XYZ file of C-alpha atoms in Angstrom:
613
model
C 86.502 0.022 26.707
C 83.546 1.637 26.073
C 83.402 0.874 23.065
C 84.402 -3.229 23.782
C 81.196 -3.147 26.229
C 78.456 -2.294 23.610
C 80.227 -4.965 21.436
C 79.828 -8.068 23.843
C 75.887 -8.284 22.942
C 76.367 -7.214 19.444
C 78.797 -10.538 18.886
C 76.278 -12.687 19.482
C 73.605 -10.607 17.365
C 75.222 -10.745 14.804
C 75.738 -13.937 14.749
C 71.898 -14.839 14.955
C 71.374 -11.594 12.140
C 73.876 -13.818 9.774
C 72.262 -17.722 10.605
C 69.069 -15.746 9.739
C 69.642 -13.675 7.050
C 70.795 -17.007 4.773
C 67.884 -18.715 5.278
C 69.072 -22.523 6.394
C 71.604 -22.539 3.125
C 75.285 -22.452 4.751
C 77.008 -25.176 5.183
C 76.614 -26.843 8.405
C 81.051 -26.242 8.945
C 80.048 -22.480 8.304
C 77.035 -22.332 9.992
C 78.290 -24.011 13.655
C 81.744 -21.697 12.635
C 79.154 -18.597 12.783
C 77.594 -19.441 15.885
C 80.334 -20.517 17.808
C 83.076 -18.065 17.037
C 80.640 -15.300 17.706
C 80.266 -16.527 21.636
C 84.162 -16.764 21.234
C 83.852 -13.410 20.407
C 81.734 -12.405 22.567
C 84.294 -14.115 25.088
C 87.002 -12.425 23.640
C 85.491 -9.180 25.111
C 84.315 -10.478 28.090
C 87.937 -11.262 28.864
C 89.703 -7.831 27.919
C 87.054 -5.992 29.794
C 86.666 -8.647 32.735
C 90.729 -7.468 32.595
C 90.341 -4.129 32.770
C 88.083 -3.542 35.639
C 90.314 -5.686 37.615
C 92.533 -2.980 37.045
C 90.885 -0.650 38.386
C 88.178 -2.088 40.665
C 86.046 0.896 39.252
C 82.406 0.133 37.968
C 82.173 1.441 34.544
C 78.562 3.170 32.916
C 78.424 3.034 29.578
C 75.254 4.609 28.341
C 74.955 3.828 24.713
C 71.664 6.195 23.549
C 67.661 7.775 24.954
C 65.480 4.705 24.888
C 62.543 6.189 26.445
C 61.867 9.751 27.010
C 57.869 10.324 27.900
C 55.435 11.604 31.681
C 58.198 11.414 33.975
C 60.101 8.344 32.634
C 63.600 8.601 30.972
C 65.122 4.917 29.890
C 68.564 4.441 28.371
C 69.671 2.115 26.268
C 73.007 1.510 28.921
C 75.298 -1.047 30.130
C 76.630 -1.674 33.937
C 79.324 -3.385 34.373
C 80.940 -4.099 37.950
C 81.742 -7.047 39.938
C 78.717 -8.910 39.720
C 77.158 -8.419 36.091
C 81.067 -9.649 34.637
C 80.583 -12.820 37.058
C 77.283 -13.750 34.964
C 78.857 -12.110 31.943
C 81.951 -14.772 32.268
C 79.800 -17.195 33.009
C 77.361 -16.576 30.463
C 79.888 -16.696 27.664
C 82.777 -19.123 28.918
C 79.833 -21.998 29.920
C 77.668 -21.096 27.056
C 80.761 -21.233 24.168
C 81.942 -25.117 25.326
C 78.200 -25.741 24.582
C 78.025 -24.061 21.891
C 81.186 -25.985 20.516
C 79.306 -29.326 21.239
C 76.392 -28.675 20.345
C 78.267 -27.970 16.271
C 79.067 -32.983 16.612
C 75.574 -33.980 18.916
C 73.073 -31.646 16.212
C 75.448 -32.778 13.058
C 72.566 -34.820 11.569
C 69.814 -31.938 12.135
C 68.344 -30.598 9.202
C 67.284 -27.012 10.849
C 71.029 -27.235 11.938
C 71.147 -23.254 10.994
C 68.003 -22.609 12.865
C 69.217 -24.184 15.928
C 72.340 -21.612 15.948
C 70.830 -18.827 15.443
C 67.630 -19.653 17.956
C 70.982 -20.044 20.677
C 72.870 -17.219 19.278
C 69.707 -15.107 20.032
C 69.047 -16.940 23.578
C 72.867 -15.461 24.113
C 72.756 -12.292 23.259
C 69.083 -12.010 24.826
C 70.640 -12.845 28.517
C 73.475 -10.573 27.764
C 71.051 -7.803 27.468
C 69.803 -8.636 30.514
C 72.116 -9.297 33.010
C 74.387 -5.510 31.185
C 70.975 -3.800 31.324
C 71.997 -0.476 33.973
C 68.000 0.175 34.579
C 64.941 -2.702 35.115
C 63.234 -1.850 32.235
C 66.380 -3.179 29.611
C 66.842 -5.600 31.430
C 62.816 -6.905 31.451
C 63.819 -6.843 27.480
C 65.891 -8.630 27.848
C 63.864 -11.189 30.478
C 61.399 -11.704 27.859
C 64.207 -12.291 24.864
C 65.187 -14.831 27.165
C 61.554 -16.328 27.586
C 60.889 -16.682 24.086
C 63.791 -17.965 23.284
C 63.176 -20.919 25.312
C 59.697 -21.492 24.549
C 61.553 -21.958 21.008
C 65.188 -23.552 21.947
C 61.883 -26.046 23.958
C 59.053 -26.685 21.174
C 62.276 -26.784 18.417
C 61.822 -30.177 17.234
C 57.570 -28.299 17.335
C 56.237 -31.365 14.551
C 56.312 -33.694 18.176
C 52.961 -32.184 19.564
C 54.029 -32.742 23.154
C 57.349 -30.785 23.051
C 55.398 -28.163 21.143
C 52.687 -28.367 24.606
C 55.934 -28.536 26.907
C 57.327 -25.265 24.781
C 53.877 -23.655 25.548
C 54.241 -24.954 28.372
C 57.016 -23.016 29.248
C 55.657 -20.194 27.795
C 53.172 -19.733 29.619
C 54.289 -20.453 33.725
C 56.723 -17.298 33.732
C 54.154 -15.356 31.707
C 53.105 -15.434 35.591
C 55.935 -14.553 36.807
C 56.510 -12.077 34.534
C 53.250 -9.810 35.162
C 53.647 -9.903 38.558
C 57.899 -8.468 37.913
C 55.883 -6.333 35.492
C 53.688 -5.095 38.163
C 56.468 -5.017 40.828
C 58.228 -2.252 37.991
C 55.460 0.055 37.985
C 54.463 0.197 41.717
C 58.744 1.128 42.261
C 58.134 3.658 38.944
C 55.922 5.347 40.885
C 56.976 5.830 43.785
C 60.379 6.622 42.798
C 60.296 8.419 39.829
C 62.815 5.986 38.755
C 64.216 2.579 37.116
C 67.660 3.341 36.514
C 69.258 0.766 39.297
C 71.295 2.906 41.098
C 69.081 5.977 41.741
C 66.210 3.799 42.233
C 68.469 1.861 45.173
C 69.111 5.127 46.341
C 65.788 6.713 46.290
C 64.470 3.438 48.377
C 66.602 4.009 51.911
C 65.556 7.769 51.804
C 61.551 6.230 50.724
C 61.650 3.552 52.732
C 64.602 3.377 55.811
C 63.419 0.960 57.877
C 60.404 -0.804 55.531
C 56.926 -1.006 54.576
C 54.680 -2.244 53.438
C 54.804 -0.855 49.796
C 58.513 -1.903 49.723
C 57.176 -5.584 50.890
C 55.120 -6.075 48.094
C 57.006 -4.293 45.420
C 59.538 -7.541 46.819
C 57.375 -9.874 46.492
C 56.419 -8.803 42.691
C 59.760 -9.139 41.858
C 60.080 -12.240 43.643
C 57.427 -13.385 41.688
C 59.153 -13.208 38.261
C 62.535 -14.409 40.008
C 60.887 -17.837 40.675
C 58.998 -17.975 37.382
C 62.211 -17.618 35.380
C 64.381 -19.470 37.728
C 61.533 -22.062 38.387
C 60.963 -22.146 41.747
C 57.695 -23.102 44.039
C 55.685 -22.012 43.039
C 56.157 -21.714 39.308
C 58.645 -24.692 39.260
C 56.646 -27.291 37.166
C 57.305 -26.140 32.978
C 61.860 -27.082 33.496
C 61.109 -30.087 33.722
C 58.668 -30.752 30.616
C 61.652 -28.374 29.691
C 63.371 -31.632 28.790
C 61.540 -32.029 24.857
C 64.210 -29.642 23.961
C 67.908 -30.932 22.589
C 70.064 -31.308 25.031
C 72.313 -29.273 24.825
C 69.209 -26.551 24.843
C 68.828 -28.372 28.366
C 72.431 -27.859 29.606
C 72.048 -24.205 28.081
C 68.895 -23.131 29.933
C 69.705 -24.940 33.587
C 73.543 -23.465 33.751
C 73.601 -20.416 32.104
C 71.269 -18.244 30.714
C 67.209 -18.628 31.590
C 67.273 -20.099 35.096
C 70.136 -17.915 36.879
C 67.198 -15.024 35.623
C 65.969 -14.522 39.368
C 68.131 -15.304 41.095
C 70.338 -12.352 39.459
C 68.021 -10.365 39.896
C 67.165 -10.394 43.546
C 70.938 -9.802 43.657
C 71.009 -6.627 41.735
C 68.340 -5.745 43.471
C 69.226 -7.393 46.747
C 69.852 -3.653 48.991
C 65.608 -3.371 48.149
C 65.366 -6.616 49.786
C 67.034 -5.613 52.422
C 64.668 -2.891 53.064
C 61.780 -5.565 53.900
C 63.392 -8.770 56.156
C 59.537 -10.370 55.668
C 60.358 -10.403 51.907
C 63.818 -11.825 52.287
C 61.882 -14.453 54.848
C 59.448 -15.510 52.236
C 63.038 -16.130 49.797
C 64.623 -17.665 52.009
C 61.035 -19.743 52.869
C 60.659 -20.325 48.853
C 64.430 -21.832 48.375
C 64.736 -24.281 51.682
C 60.614 -25.992 50.423
C 61.908 -25.767 46.382
C 65.249 -27.329 47.123
C 63.345 -30.130 49.401
C 60.541 -31.086 46.801
C 62.913 -30.799 44.082
C 64.955 -33.238 45.846
C 62.848 -35.990 46.618
C 61.388 -36.152 42.981
C 64.903 -36.020 41.470
C 65.052 -38.882 43.713
C 62.469 -41.935 42.242
C 62.593 -40.169 38.532
C 64.330 -42.538 36.060
C 64.278 -40.350 32.516
C 68.171 -39.430 33.322
C 67.620 -35.517 31.635
C 64.473 -35.611 34.710
C 66.799 -36.364 37.203
C 68.813 -33.105 36.233
C 65.982 -31.119 35.729
C 64.915 -32.140 38.966
C 68.208 -31.334 40.562
C 69.109 -27.702 38.879
C 65.479 -27.052 40.708
C 67.243 -27.462 43.381
C 69.650 -26.245 43.601
C 68.325 -22.901 42.530
C 66.528 -23.294 45.592
C 70.034 -23.319 47.133
C 70.434 -20.058 45.639
C 67.466 -18.684 47.259
C 67.652 -19.584 50.504
C 71.940 -17.851 50.031
C 69.520 -14.710 48.932
C 67.539 -14.970 52.071
C 69.572 -15.225 54.500
C 71.939 -12.243 53.058
C 74.303 -14.833 51.730
C 74.644 -12.462 48.288
C 78.024 -13.577 47.048
C 77.744 -17.076 48.512
C 74.609 -17.560 46.231
C 76.570 -15.535 43.115
C 79.812 -18.268 44.067
C 76.829 -20.482 43.819
C 76.087 -19.837 40.559
C 79.194 -20.328 39.069
C 80.639 -23.349 40.014
C 76.523 -24.807 39.883
C 76.672 -23.666 36.088
C 80.180 -25.616 35.554
C 79.129 -29.203 37.569
C 75.679 -28.713 35.924
C 77.250 -28.172 32.313
C 79.150 -30.807 32.633
C 76.329 -33.558 33.897
C 73.723 -32.329 30.820
C 76.723 -32.495 28.542
C 77.606 -35.834 29.436
C 74.264 -36.577 30.027
C 73.865 -36.097 26.176
C 77.161 -38.272 24.993
C 75.224 -40.719 27.077
C 71.980 -40.120 25.083
C 73.698 -39.845 22.051
C 76.108 -43.570 21.806
C 72.333 -45.320 23.547
C 70.554 -44.475 19.979
C 68.730 -42.011 21.906
C 67.660 -44.277 24.671
C 67.011 -41.711 28.575
C 65.261 -43.933 30.785
C 68.423 -45.431 33.277
C 66.675 -48.327 34.108
C 68.069 -49.448 30.365
C 71.475 -48.545 30.895
C 73.877 -49.791 32.812
C 77.647 -51.318 32.481
C 79.107 -48.429 30.346
C 81.759 -47.015 32.291
C 84.173 -49.418 29.476
C 82.585 -48.677 26.741
C 82.071 -44.616 27.677
C 84.828 -43.994 29.819
C 84.311 -39.887 28.984
C 81.217 -40.125 29.693
C 81.525 -41.616 32.873
C 84.420 -39.469 34.513
C 82.314 -37.004 33.816
C 79.305 -37.798 35.792
C 81.489 -38.843 38.552
C 83.084 -35.967 39.280
C 80.392 -33.195 38.110
C 77.543 -35.744 40.761
C 80.686 -35.066 43.156
C 80.916 -31.062 42.638
C 76.543 -31.799 42.774
C 76.684 -33.197 45.766
C 79.314 -30.954 47.406
C 81.615 -33.799 48.352
C 85.119 -32.396 49.436
C 87.592 -30.221 47.650
C 84.895 -30.040 44.222
C 83.518 -26.736 43.895
C 79.668 -27.353 44.258
C 82.136 -28.048 48.211
C 82.846 -24.423 48.118
C 79.804 -22.715 47.513
C 76.969 -24.947 48.759
C 79.120 -24.905 52.114
C 79.130 -21.488 52.522
C 75.376 -20.933 51.503
C 74.891 -23.579 54.975
C 77.032 -21.646 57.372
C 75.728 -18.429 56.200
C 72.441 -19.985 57.206
C 73.256 -20.869 60.269
C 73.644 -18.288 61.449
C 70.673 -16.720 60.531
C 68.161 -16.007 63.587
C 66.150 -16.887 64.079
C 65.334 -19.236 62.211
C 68.477 -20.106 60.958
C 68.161 -23.650 62.916
C 65.552 -24.634 60.647
C 66.608 -23.540 57.241
C 70.075 -25.122 58.295
C 68.068 -28.655 58.905
C 66.667 -28.255 55.908
C 69.412 -27.676 53.238
C 71.828 -30.346 55.565
C 68.459 -33.024 54.488
C 68.843 -31.035 51.007
C 72.370 -31.878 51.084
C 71.848 -35.812 51.893
C 68.945 -36.395 49.332
C 71.246 -34.465 46.398
C 74.223 -37.173 46.956
C 71.328 -40.086 47.044
C 70.437 -39.243 43.773
C 73.407 -37.903 42.361
C 75.445 -40.914 43.126
C 72.226 -43.227 42.144
C 71.962 -41.926 39.201
C 75.743 -42.716 38.270
C 75.886 -46.905 39.775
C 72.911 -47.128 38.171
C 74.384 -45.822 34.269
C 77.890 -46.983 34.554
C 77.582 -49.576 36.906
C 76.248 -53.049 36.283
C 75.537 -55.231 33.513
C 74.978 -53.520 29.968
C 71.107 -53.633 29.002
C 71.951 -52.101 26.180
C 74.527 -51.608 24.192
C 76.422 -48.377 23.178
C 77.410 -47.047 19.531
C 80.647 -44.931 19.201
C 81.610 -42.521 21.862
C 81.904 -38.943 21.262
C 83.603 -37.716 19.356
C 86.513 -34.615 19.460
C 84.395 -31.556 20.094
C 82.297 -33.234 22.368
C 84.667 -34.428 24.286
C 86.595 -31.543 25.129
C 84.231 -29.135 26.128
C 83.439 -32.028 28.708
C 86.914 -32.508 30.285
C 86.642 -28.447 30.375
C 84.120 -28.835 32.815
C 85.682 -31.730 34.965
C 88.719 -29.348 35.254
C 86.030 -26.723 36.283
C 83.727 -28.173 38.153
C 86.455 -29.291 40.326
C 88.702 -26.350 40.732
C 86.129 -23.798 39.831
C 85.522 -23.387 43.808
C 89.530 -22.025 44.037
C 87.966 -19.227 41.380
C 88.061 -15.571 43.120
C 85.253 -13.461 42.013
C 85.536 -9.416 41.231
C 82.452 -9.746 43.953
C 83.676 -11.888 46.540
C 86.560 -13.086 48.153
C 86.462 -16.671 48.809
C 89.118 -18.722 50.444
C 89.370 -22.731 49.648
C 91.218 -22.993 52.675
C 87.874 -21.912 55.042
C 84.432 -22.084 52.838
C 82.309 -21.155 55.519
C 83.889 -18.213 56.410
C 84.194 -18.471 60.166
C 85.600 -21.035 63.051
C 82.536 -23.099 63.309
C 84.707 -26.472 63.727
C 82.058 -28.821 64.347
C 79.587 -27.503 61.631
C 81.833 -27.551 59.323
C 82.553 -31.298 59.532
C 78.487 -31.883 59.864
C 78.698 -30.307 56.438
C 81.135 -31.856 55.042
C 80.218 -34.991 56.213
C 76.062 -35.625 55.229
C 77.036 -35.924 51.483
C 78.996 -38.361 52.220
C 76.973 -40.296 54.182
C 74.616 -39.791 51.404
C 76.867 -41.127 48.718
C 77.540 -44.478 51.477
C 73.717 -44.556 51.041
C 73.859 -44.418 47.844
C 76.201 -47.466 47.103
C 74.781 -49.825 49.491
C 71.447 -49.274 48.076
C 72.639 -49.337 44.339
C 75.991 -50.509 44.015
C 76.069 -52.791 46.556
C 72.282 -53.929 47.534
C 72.505 -53.730 51.355
C 70.183 -51.699 52.125
C 67.067 -53.491 49.739
C 65.073 -50.274 48.676
C 62.498 -52.157 47.436
C 60.814 -52.403 51.296
C 59.885 -49.107 51.601
C 58.490 -48.364 47.512
C 56.285 -51.794 48.373
C 54.827 -50.114 51.886
C 51.318 -48.738 51.540
C 53.064 -45.178 52.844
C 56.439 -45.695 51.084
C 54.770 -46.014 47.762
C 51.913 -43.741 47.422
C 55.497 -41.650 48.635
C 57.454 -43.006 45.291
C 54.155 -41.230 43.094
C 53.589 -38.666 44.416
C 57.906 -37.767 44.319
C 57.489 -39.424 40.586
C 54.864 -36.760 39.773
C 56.660 -34.232 41.248
C 54.249 -33.970 44.660
C 50.478 -34.044 42.076
C 51.580 -29.809 41.278
C 50.620 -30.676 37.522
C 47.290 -32.492 38.895
C 46.785 -29.510 41.626
C 47.297 -26.745 38.707
C 45.003 -28.807 36.444
C 42.136 -29.352 38.575
C 42.812 -25.107 40.044
C 43.616 -23.531 36.736
C 42.840 -26.006 33.337
C 39.960 -27.433 33.693
C 38.028 -24.638 34.987
C 39.627 -22.453 32.109
C 38.804 -24.599 29.634
C 35.465 -24.878 31.057
C 34.591 -21.931 31.048
C 36.324 -21.134 27.283
C 33.331 -24.208 26.075
C 30.225 -22.254 27.479
C 31.247 -19.713 26.025
C 33.308 -20.325 22.919
C 30.721 -18.018 21.070
C 31.968 -15.754 23.424
C 29.983 -13.110 24.983
C 32.411 -9.738 24.120
C 32.245 -10.621 21.044
C 27.990 -11.267 20.684
C 27.581 -7.330 21.816
C 30.089 -6.528 18.583
C 27.931 -9.199 16.672
C 24.755 -7.830 17.778
C 25.853 -3.773 16.545
C 26.833 -5.296 13.522
C 23.356 -6.779 12.447
C 21.622 -3.036 13.732
C 23.821 -1.592 11.309
C 22.383 -4.597 8.821
C 18.955 -3.513 9.964
C 18.906 0.057 9.034
C 21.278 -0.507 5.704
C 18.051 -2.602 4.481
C 15.320 -0.933 5.194
C 17.124 2.102 3.499
C 17.752 0.819 0.534
C 13.593 0.186 0.758
C 13.102 3.931 0.108
C 15.356 4.153 -2.923
C 12.075 2.743 -5.264
C 13.593 4.182 -9.061
C 9.997 6.015 -8.526
C 9.519 10.233 -9.362
C 6.281 9.352 -6.963
C 7.032 7.978 -4.161
C 10.010 10.512 -3.779
C 7.632 13.587 -4.322
C 5.364 11.894 -1.258
C 8.389 11.273 0.943
C 9.412 15.443 0.455
C 5.818 16.562 0.912
C 5.314 14.207 4.258
C 8.356 15.708 5.721
C 7.439 18.472 4.886
C 4.409 18.819 6.261
C 5.730 16.733 9.790
C 8.824 19.281 10.192
C 5.733 22.349 9.426
C 3.772 20.804 12.682
C 7.691 20.279 14.463
C 7.798 23.782 13.757
C 4.321 25.560 14.577
C 4.337 23.246 17.129
C 7.466 24.747 19.160
C 6.431 28.430 18.522
C 2.891 27.760 19.878
C 4.422 26.757 23.225
């Protein structure tokens, strides 16, 4: 079994190396086979390892080799297989495989077909290393690898300047969080002497049995890394712009890989956060605030992919909310179901965009349910799961989170209110998207619907979005018959009813326009709020004025670089000395004799003067 574990990340790495070394000379059918086959092989290995794990129930630590051993730090390349990592492995390879299959047709017309799949394989490899690592240093290697691949994939169409800007923004913003995470790791190493996760947690329990300032600072620094990678407040601004990449990239980043890394980090180190109630409260507060801000922003967007991007930020906020109230299993459960229905929605959006000649504005769409039946039902099922309608996968996982939030004291009621309001808005914007795109008049005539290579992954994800709530995770025991895990019938009724109310409001506003939406948008306060939500609460404007413009002004003022001027002065001094010394080389013997005699006179005077003293 150990050999199989080692092979899991090597499969996508091998696919990446084959595609890179071929220099784009392979035929497209072979590129698709290599890119998709490597992920299929990884999924097969994960399945075999999962069967073994289920039969024994014992976590497995697989050492590969000692990577670093210096100054008291021993870092090994070793992989940990337990319930949490195995769940993530199934999500990454399973959903990743469906996205790769979809991409073989979606990206067929691209000239850089091989480059695309090489980046995708490298992305999956980095994510696998991240979730399998048994120490924070190796986890950080995968963490940075995912950041690099996101830059490459978001800016895949690099000839468009806006795409390059979006890629740089994603890279820079997430680096802020990565710096915080690195500082947290250094602090933990200085205090505990190890970065191996299991020994570190045991030592932390002994060192800080009742919490402490140092532990809280370390946890908040780790949280800084998590909010950057998972696009949570205040580092969430990069994710909507990341829609500049191809649609399969959006699906991979939002569903199975990058944005879930922060959730995984906190879940993996949750024993540390348990020791710091302050850090836990901050996690819950970040999640509750982010889910509301992103939900309101999604409510007014017109780009089909940006709506889904904001919904991802909001749903990750629910996961952070669950982590903050100690519902670790519920957070990972929602991570899994979210991967199903969010991948479904992004791929369905890609099918719509593909058929509408790359049109993204939903206001130019309409009446597509008869022309694109697979995409229509995919959107209906995916939106139902996103809105957490009863019997969908999202219903079980989100209700778990909201019920657990209510049990949290003393601020559980407020967190529950935020979660319920977010659920209401989620249902409204989800079905606003469905009603505008697929009902009403046809505004843009679609071409032929997507082929089987795009339709089959959608159908599989539809099944998972509907039945994913019945999947028993190896780290939780969730019973669909009682998703909240307790007997508060009134609370369950309220939680289940809120999404239905949201769908009704959406239908009365966008399907049968009984509720006049223009009255709110045209009012003074309403218009201001709509513009504010559309601009993502002016977060980019705030950062632009707080950081970007002052930094740009500083660079303009210091465009010749004051620090460089010091070294330039040293260089000039050396040149002056050189020029002066060369003037003494006259080539005349009498000059050299004069210099030698003069030097001897000066030397004799110095010696005699010192002797007289």
